PDB file of C-alpha atoms in Angstrom:
ATOM      1  CA  MET A   1      57.655  -8.387  44.502  1.00  0.00           C
ATOM      2  CA  TYR A   2      53.899  -7.644  44.412  1.00  0.00           C
ATOM      3  CA  ILE A   3      52.024  -4.049  44.710  1.00  0.00           C
ATOM      4  CA  VAL A   4      48.224  -3.732  46.098  1.00  0.00           C
ATOM      5  CA  ASP A   5      47.607  -0.048  46.827  1.00  0.00           C
ATOM      6  CA  PRO A   6      46.240   1.429  43.114  1.00  0.00           C
ATOM      7  CA  SER A   7      47.929   4.695  43.823  1.00  0.00           C
ATOM      8  CA  GLN A   8      51.698   3.594  44.039  1.00  0.00           C
ATOM      9  CA  GLN A   9      50.635   1.088  41.541  1.00  0.00           C
ATOM     10  CA  ILE A  10      49.579   4.199  39.288  1.00  0.00           C
ATOM     11  CA  GLU A  11      53.250   5.984  40.253  1.00  0.00           C
ATOM     12  CA  LEU A  12      55.263   2.794  39.158  1.00  0.00           C
ATOM     13  CA  ILE A  13      53.642   2.579  36.489  1.00  0.00           C
ATOM     14  CA  ARG A  14      54.162   5.871  35.071  1.00  0.00           C
ATOM     15  CA  GLU A  15      57.530   5.558  35.276  1.00  0.00           C
ATOM     16  CA  MET A  16      58.024   2.075  33.411  1.00  0.00           C
ATOM     17  CA  THR A  17      57.281   1.581  29.454  1.00  0.00           C
ATOM     18  CA  GLN A  18      54.886  -0.681  28.059  1.00  0.00           C
ATOM     19  CA  ILE A  19      55.233  -3.836  26.501  1.00  0.00           C
ATOM     20  CA  ARG A  20      52.118  -4.964  25.864  1.00  0.00           C
ATOM     21  CA  LYS A  21      48.623  -5.621  26.872  1.00  0.00           C
ATOM     22  CA  ASP A  22      45.806  -8.067  26.742  1.00  0.00           C
ATOM     23  CA  MET A  23      42.432  -6.642  27.287  1.00  0.00           C
ATOM     24  CA  GLU A  24      40.802  -9.944  26.717  1.00  0.00           C
ATOM     25  CA  ASN A  25      42.302 -11.093  29.886  1.00  0.00           C
ATOM     26  CA  TRP A  26      43.084  -7.696  31.134  1.00  0.00           C
ATOM     27  CA  MET A  27      46.939  -7.967  31.941  1.00  0.00           C
ATOM     28  CA  VAL A  28      49.335  -5.685  30.827  1.00  0.00           C
ATOM     29  CA  TYR A  29      53.190  -6.316  30.684  1.00  0.00           C
ATOM     30  CA  TYR A  30      55.580  -2.827  31.258  1.00  0.00           C
ATOM     31  CA  HIS A  31      59.381  -3.179  31.324  1.00  0.00           C
ATOM     32  CA  HIS A  32      60.905  -1.105  34.321  1.00  0.00           C
ATOM     33  CA  PRO A  33      64.459   1.175  32.751  1.00  0.00           C
ATOM     34  CA  TYR A  34      66.067   1.832  35.906  1.00  0.00           C
ATOM     35  CA  THR A  35      65.730  -1.923  37.530  1.00  0.00           C
ATOM     36  CA  ASN A  36      65.602  -3.697  34.667  1.00  0.00           C
ATOM     37  CA  GLN A  37      62.686  -5.625  36.150  1.00  0.00           C
ATOM     38  CA  MET A  38      59.586  -7.269  33.743  1.00  0.00           C
ATOM     39  CA  TRP A  39      56.475  -6.086  35.990  1.00  0.00           C
ATOM     40  CA  LYS A  40      52.668  -7.547  35.033  1.00  0.00           C
ATOM     41  CA  SER A  41      49.381  -5.232  35.525  1.00  0.00           C
ATOM     42  CA  PHE A  42      46.517  -7.471  36.325  1.00  0.00           C
ATOM     43  CA  PHE A  43      43.053  -8.604  37.636  1.00  0.00           C
ATOM     44  CA  PRO A  44      42.392 -11.780  38.661  1.00  0.00           C
ATOM     45  CA  LYS A  45      39.484 -12.091  39.786  1.00  0.00           C
ATOM     46  CA  ALA A  46      38.933 -11.228  36.255  1.00  0.00           C
ATOM     47  CA  THR A  47      34.968 -12.658  35.448  1.00  0.00           C
ATOM     48  CA  GLY A  48      33.302 -10.842  32.730  1.00  0.00           C
ATOM     49  CA  LYS A  49      32.584  -7.232  33.710  1.00  0.00           C
ATOM     50  CA  ASP A  50      33.937  -7.906  37.252  1.00  0.00           C
ATOM     51  CA  ARG A  51      37.137  -6.915  37.130  1.00  0.00           C
ATOM     52  CA  GLY A  52      38.274  -7.293  41.045  1.00  0.00           C
ATOM     53  CA  PRO A  53      41.105  -6.316  42.630  1.00  0.00           C
ATOM     54  CA  LYS A  54      43.855  -5.329  40.365  1.00  0.00           C
ATOM     55  CA  LEU A  55      47.747  -6.354  41.179  1.00  0.00           C
ATOM     56  CA  LEU A  56      50.916  -5.846  39.947  1.00  0.00           C
ATOM     57  CA  ARG A  57      54.126  -8.000  39.953  1.00  0.00           C
ATOM     58  CA  HIS A  58      57.181  -8.649  38.832  1.00  0.00           C
ATOM     59  CA  GLU A  59      57.326 -11.171  35.972  1.00  0.00           C
ATOM     60  CA  PRO A  60      57.544 -14.083  36.769  1.00  0.00           C
ATOM     61  CA  LEU A  61      56.669 -15.711  39.148  1.00  0.00           C
ATOM     62  CA  GLN A  62      59.482 -18.219  40.731  1.00  0.00           C
ATOM     63  CA  ASP A  63      58.640 -21.701  39.561  1.00  0.00           C
ATOM     64  CA  ASP A  64      58.316 -23.651  42.740  1.00  0.00           C
ATOM     65  CA  LEU A  65      55.645 -22.932  44.505  1.00  0.00           C
ATOM     66  CA  ARG A  66      57.689 -23.122  48.268  1.00  0.00           C
ATOM     67  CA  GLU A  67      60.015 -20.998  46.477  1.00  0.00           C
ATOM     68  CA  TYR A  68      57.442 -18.409  45.865  1.00  0.00           C
ATOM     69  CA  LEU A  69      55.947 -18.548  49.081  1.00  0.00           C
ATOM     70  CA  MET A  70      58.953 -18.315  51.026  1.00  0.00           C
ATOM     71  CA  VAL A  71      59.321 -15.171  48.700  1.00  0.00           C
ATOM     72  CA  CYS A  72      56.172 -13.456  49.298  1.00  0.00           C
ATOM     73  CA  LEU A  73      55.772 -15.082  53.347  1.00  0.00           C
ATOM     74  CA  LYS A  74      59.451 -14.564  54.848  1.00  0.00           C
ATOM     75  CA  GLU A  75      59.821 -10.786  55.271  1.00  0.00           C
ATOM     76  CA  ASP A  76      57.585  -8.628  56.985  1.00  0.00           C
ATOM     77  CA  VAL A  77      56.081  -6.722  53.630  1.00  0.00           C
ATOM     78  CA  PRO A  78      51.982  -6.573  53.911  1.00  0.00           C
ATOM     79  CA  GLU A  79      51.542  -5.968  50.175  1.00  0.00           C
ATOM     80  CA  ASN A  80      53.354  -9.344  49.343  1.00  0.00           C
ATOM     81  CA  ALA A  81      51.288 -11.454  51.200  1.00  0.00           C
ATOM     82  CA  ILE A  82      48.340  -9.319  50.166  1.00  0.00           C
ATOM     83  CA  GLY A  83      48.994  -9.737  46.784  1.00  0.00           C
ATOM     84  CA  ALA A  84      49.913 -13.275  46.305  1.00  0.00           C
ATOM     85  CA  GLY A  85      46.528 -14.535  48.799  1.00  0.00           C
ATOM     86  CA  ILE A  86      44.748 -12.513  46.297  1.00  0.00           C
ATOM     87  CA  GLU A  87      45.795 -13.981  43.164  1.00  0.00           C
ATOM     88  CA  GLN A  88      45.916 -17.341  44.461  1.00  0.00           C
ATOM     89  CA  SER A  89      42.603 -16.869  45.369  1.00  0.00           C
ATOM     90  CA  ALA A  90      41.614 -17.305  42.003  1.00  0.00           C
ATOM     91  CA  ARG A  91      42.919 -20.288  41.058  1.00  0.00           C
ATOM     92  CA  MET A  92      41.462 -23.001  43.518  1.00  0.00           C
ATOM     93  CA  GLU A  93      42.163 -26.152  41.994  1.00  0.00           C
ATOM     94  CA  LYS A  94      46.004 -25.754  43.476  1.00  0.00           C
ATOM     95  CA  TRP A  95      45.000 -25.206  46.756  1.00  0.00           C
ATOM     96  CA  PRO A  96      45.656 -28.302  47.604  1.00  0.00           C
ATOM     97  CA  GLU A  97      49.169 -28.277  46.691  1.00  0.00           C
ATOM     98  CA  ILE A  98      49.424 -24.708  48.172  1.00  0.00           C
ATOM     99  CA  ILE A  99      47.795 -26.446  51.434  1.00  0.00           C
ATOM    100  CA  GLN A 100      50.728 -29.059  51.192  1.00  0.00           C
ATOM    101  CA  ALA A 101      53.501 -26.177  51.347  1.00  0.00           C
ATOM    102  CA  LEU A 102      52.031 -24.316  53.478  1.00  0.00           C
ATOM    103  CA  GLU A 103      52.494 -27.184  56.074  1.00  0.00           C
ATOM    104  CA  LYS A 104      56.480 -28.201  55.553  1.00  0.00           C
ATOM    105  CA  ASP A 105      57.341 -25.184  55.873  1.00  0.00           C
ATOM    106  CA  TYR A 106      55.121 -22.815  57.963  1.00  0.00           C
ATOM    107  CA  THR A 107      58.515 -22.705  60.138  1.00  0.00           C
ATOM    108  CA  HIS A 108      59.930 -20.700  58.295  1.00  0.00           C
ATOM    109  CA  TYR A 109      56.966 -17.961  57.741  1.00  0.00           C
ATOM    110  CA  VAL A 110      56.141 -14.575  59.426  1.00  0.00           C
ATOM    111  CA  ARG A 111      52.788 -15.703  60.968  1.00  0.00           C
ATOM    112  CA  SER A 112      51.397 -12.385  60.509  1.00  0.00           C
ATOM    113  CA  GLN A 113      52.437 -12.588  56.774  1.00  0.00           C
ATOM    114  CA  LEU A 114      51.423 -16.427  57.057  1.00  0.00           C
ATOM    115  CA  LYS A 115      47.595 -14.562  58.737  1.00  0.00           C
ATOM    116  CA  LEU A 116      47.219 -12.209  55.696  1.00  0.00           C
ATOM    117  CA  PHE A 117      47.517 -14.898  52.803  1.00  0.00           C
ATOM    118  CA  LEU A 118      45.680 -17.469  53.816  1.00  0.00           C
ATOM    119  CA  LYS A 119      43.229 -14.591  54.660  1.00  0.00           C
ATOM    120  CA  HIS A 120      42.815 -12.719  50.746  1.00  0.00           C
ATOM    121  CA  MET A 121      43.598 -16.333  49.648  1.00  0.00           C
ATOM    122  CA  LYS A 122      40.325 -17.221  51.593  1.00  0.00           C
ATOM    123  CA  VAL A 123      40.742 -20.581  51.892  1.00  0.00           C
ATOM    124  CA  GLU A 124      37.959 -20.637  55.054  1.00  0.00           C
ATOM    125  CA  LYS A 125      35.368 -19.182  52.690  1.00  0.00           C
ATOM    126  CA  PHE A 126      35.184 -21.477  49.614  1.00  0.00           C
ATOM    127  CA  ARG A 127      31.836 -21.175  49.001  1.00  0.00           C
ATOM    128  CA  GLU A 128      32.135 -16.895  48.803  1.00  0.00           C
ATOM    129  CA  ASN A 129      34.946 -16.979  46.438  1.00  0.00           C
ATOM    130  CA  ALA A 130      33.467 -19.200  44.284  1.00  0.00           C
ATOM    131  CA  ARG A 131      30.426 -17.669  43.816  1.00  0.00           C
ATOM    132  CA  GLU A 132      33.272 -14.141  43.095  1.00  0.00           C
ATOM    133  CA  LEU A 133      34.432 -15.962  40.550  1.00  0.00           C
ATOM    134  CA  ASN A 134      30.755 -17.481  38.829  1.00  0.00           C
ATOM    135  CA  LEU A 135      32.923 -21.358  39.692  1.00  0.00           C
ATOM    136  CA  ASP A 136      29.263 -23.872  40.789  1.00  0.00           C
ATOM    137  CA  LEU A 137      31.086 -25.780  43.712  1.00  0.00           C
ATOM    138  CA  SER A 138      28.727 -28.648  41.703  1.00  0.00           C
ATOM    139  CA  GLU A 139      31.100 -28.588  38.647  1.00  0.00           C
ATOM    140  CA  PHE A 140      34.048 -27.800  40.204  1.00  0.00           C
ATOM    141  CA  SER A 141      37.437 -30.317  40.498  1.00  0.00           C
ATOM    142  CA  LEU A 142      37.686 -30.327  44.261  1.00  0.00           C
ATOM    143  CA  SER A 143      34.206 -31.667  46.572  1.00  0.00           C
ATOM    144  CA  GLU A 144      33.407 -29.629  48.316  1.00  0.00           C
ATOM    145  CA  LYS A 145      33.869 -32.052  51.242  1.00  0.00           C
ATOM    146  CA  GLU A 146      38.058 -31.659  49.725  1.00  0.00           C
ATOM    147  CA  LEU A 147      37.533 -27.806  49.528  1.00  0.00           C
ATOM    148  CA  LYS A 148      35.791 -28.159  53.625  1.00  0.00           C
ATOM    149  CA  ASN A 149      38.778 -30.528  54.644  1.00  0.00           C
ATOM    150  CA  LEU A 150      41.494 -27.940  52.923  1.00  0.00           C
ATOM    151  CA  SER A 151      39.529 -24.873  55.228  1.00  0.00           C
ATOM    152  CA  TRP A 152      40.196 -26.561  58.275  1.00  0.00           C
ATOM    153  CA  ARG A 153      43.715 -27.509  57.569  1.00  0.00           C
ATOM    154  CA  SER A 154      44.487 -23.843  56.285  1.00  0.00           C
ATOM    155  CA  LYS A 155      42.324 -23.322  60.540  1.00  0.00           C
ATOM    156  CA  LYS A 156      45.115 -25.677  61.785  1.00  0.00           C
ATOM    157  CA  LEU A 157      47.960 -23.797  60.233  1.00  0.00           C
ATOM    158  CA  LYS A 158      47.611 -20.803  61.938  1.00  0.00           C
ATOM    159  CA  LEU A 159      47.094 -22.505  65.176  1.00  0.00           C
ATOM    160  CA  LYS A 160      50.479 -24.132  64.176  1.00  0.00           C
ATOM    161  CA  ARG A 161      52.126 -21.474  63.634  1.00  0.00           C
ATOM    162  CA  ILE A 162      51.584 -19.844  67.329  1.00  0.00           C
ATOM    163  CA  PHE A 163      52.866 -22.608  69.242  1.00  0.00           C
ATOM    164  CA  ARG A 164      55.496 -23.034  67.006  1.00  0.00           C
TER     165      ARG A 164
END
């Protein structure tokens, strides 16, 4: 689903046909002729000149968040957890919904995948993540207290998964 390694991204992009390009938002859409899959190349943490990490993933994503997380975290494919974590780190306003979904289904995930996802989502380092996104936490939709609560819940999830 996700490809994080730049050399693997280049290799796969060479096999595909570019469909459209949105340079304003740093996104390129591709079609893979052999698998008939659509792909998206993008920088989820792009802010001005700093683009952050580049991701390549299947397009479109699953509509259901729990289904999306299941695809990314149920099998031992580290790139899926890393890519999903990076992509979701740029969507801090969705963190309460994501943490709630993780709490419901954590027993179905591979423990290492869950840890990787949470590490790259940077819930526990929400201040650092906000700086990377050029967000002012005082103007953000979630209060610092709510973000601290989400951080605590993510730590708790990692421990729960050990002792399930």
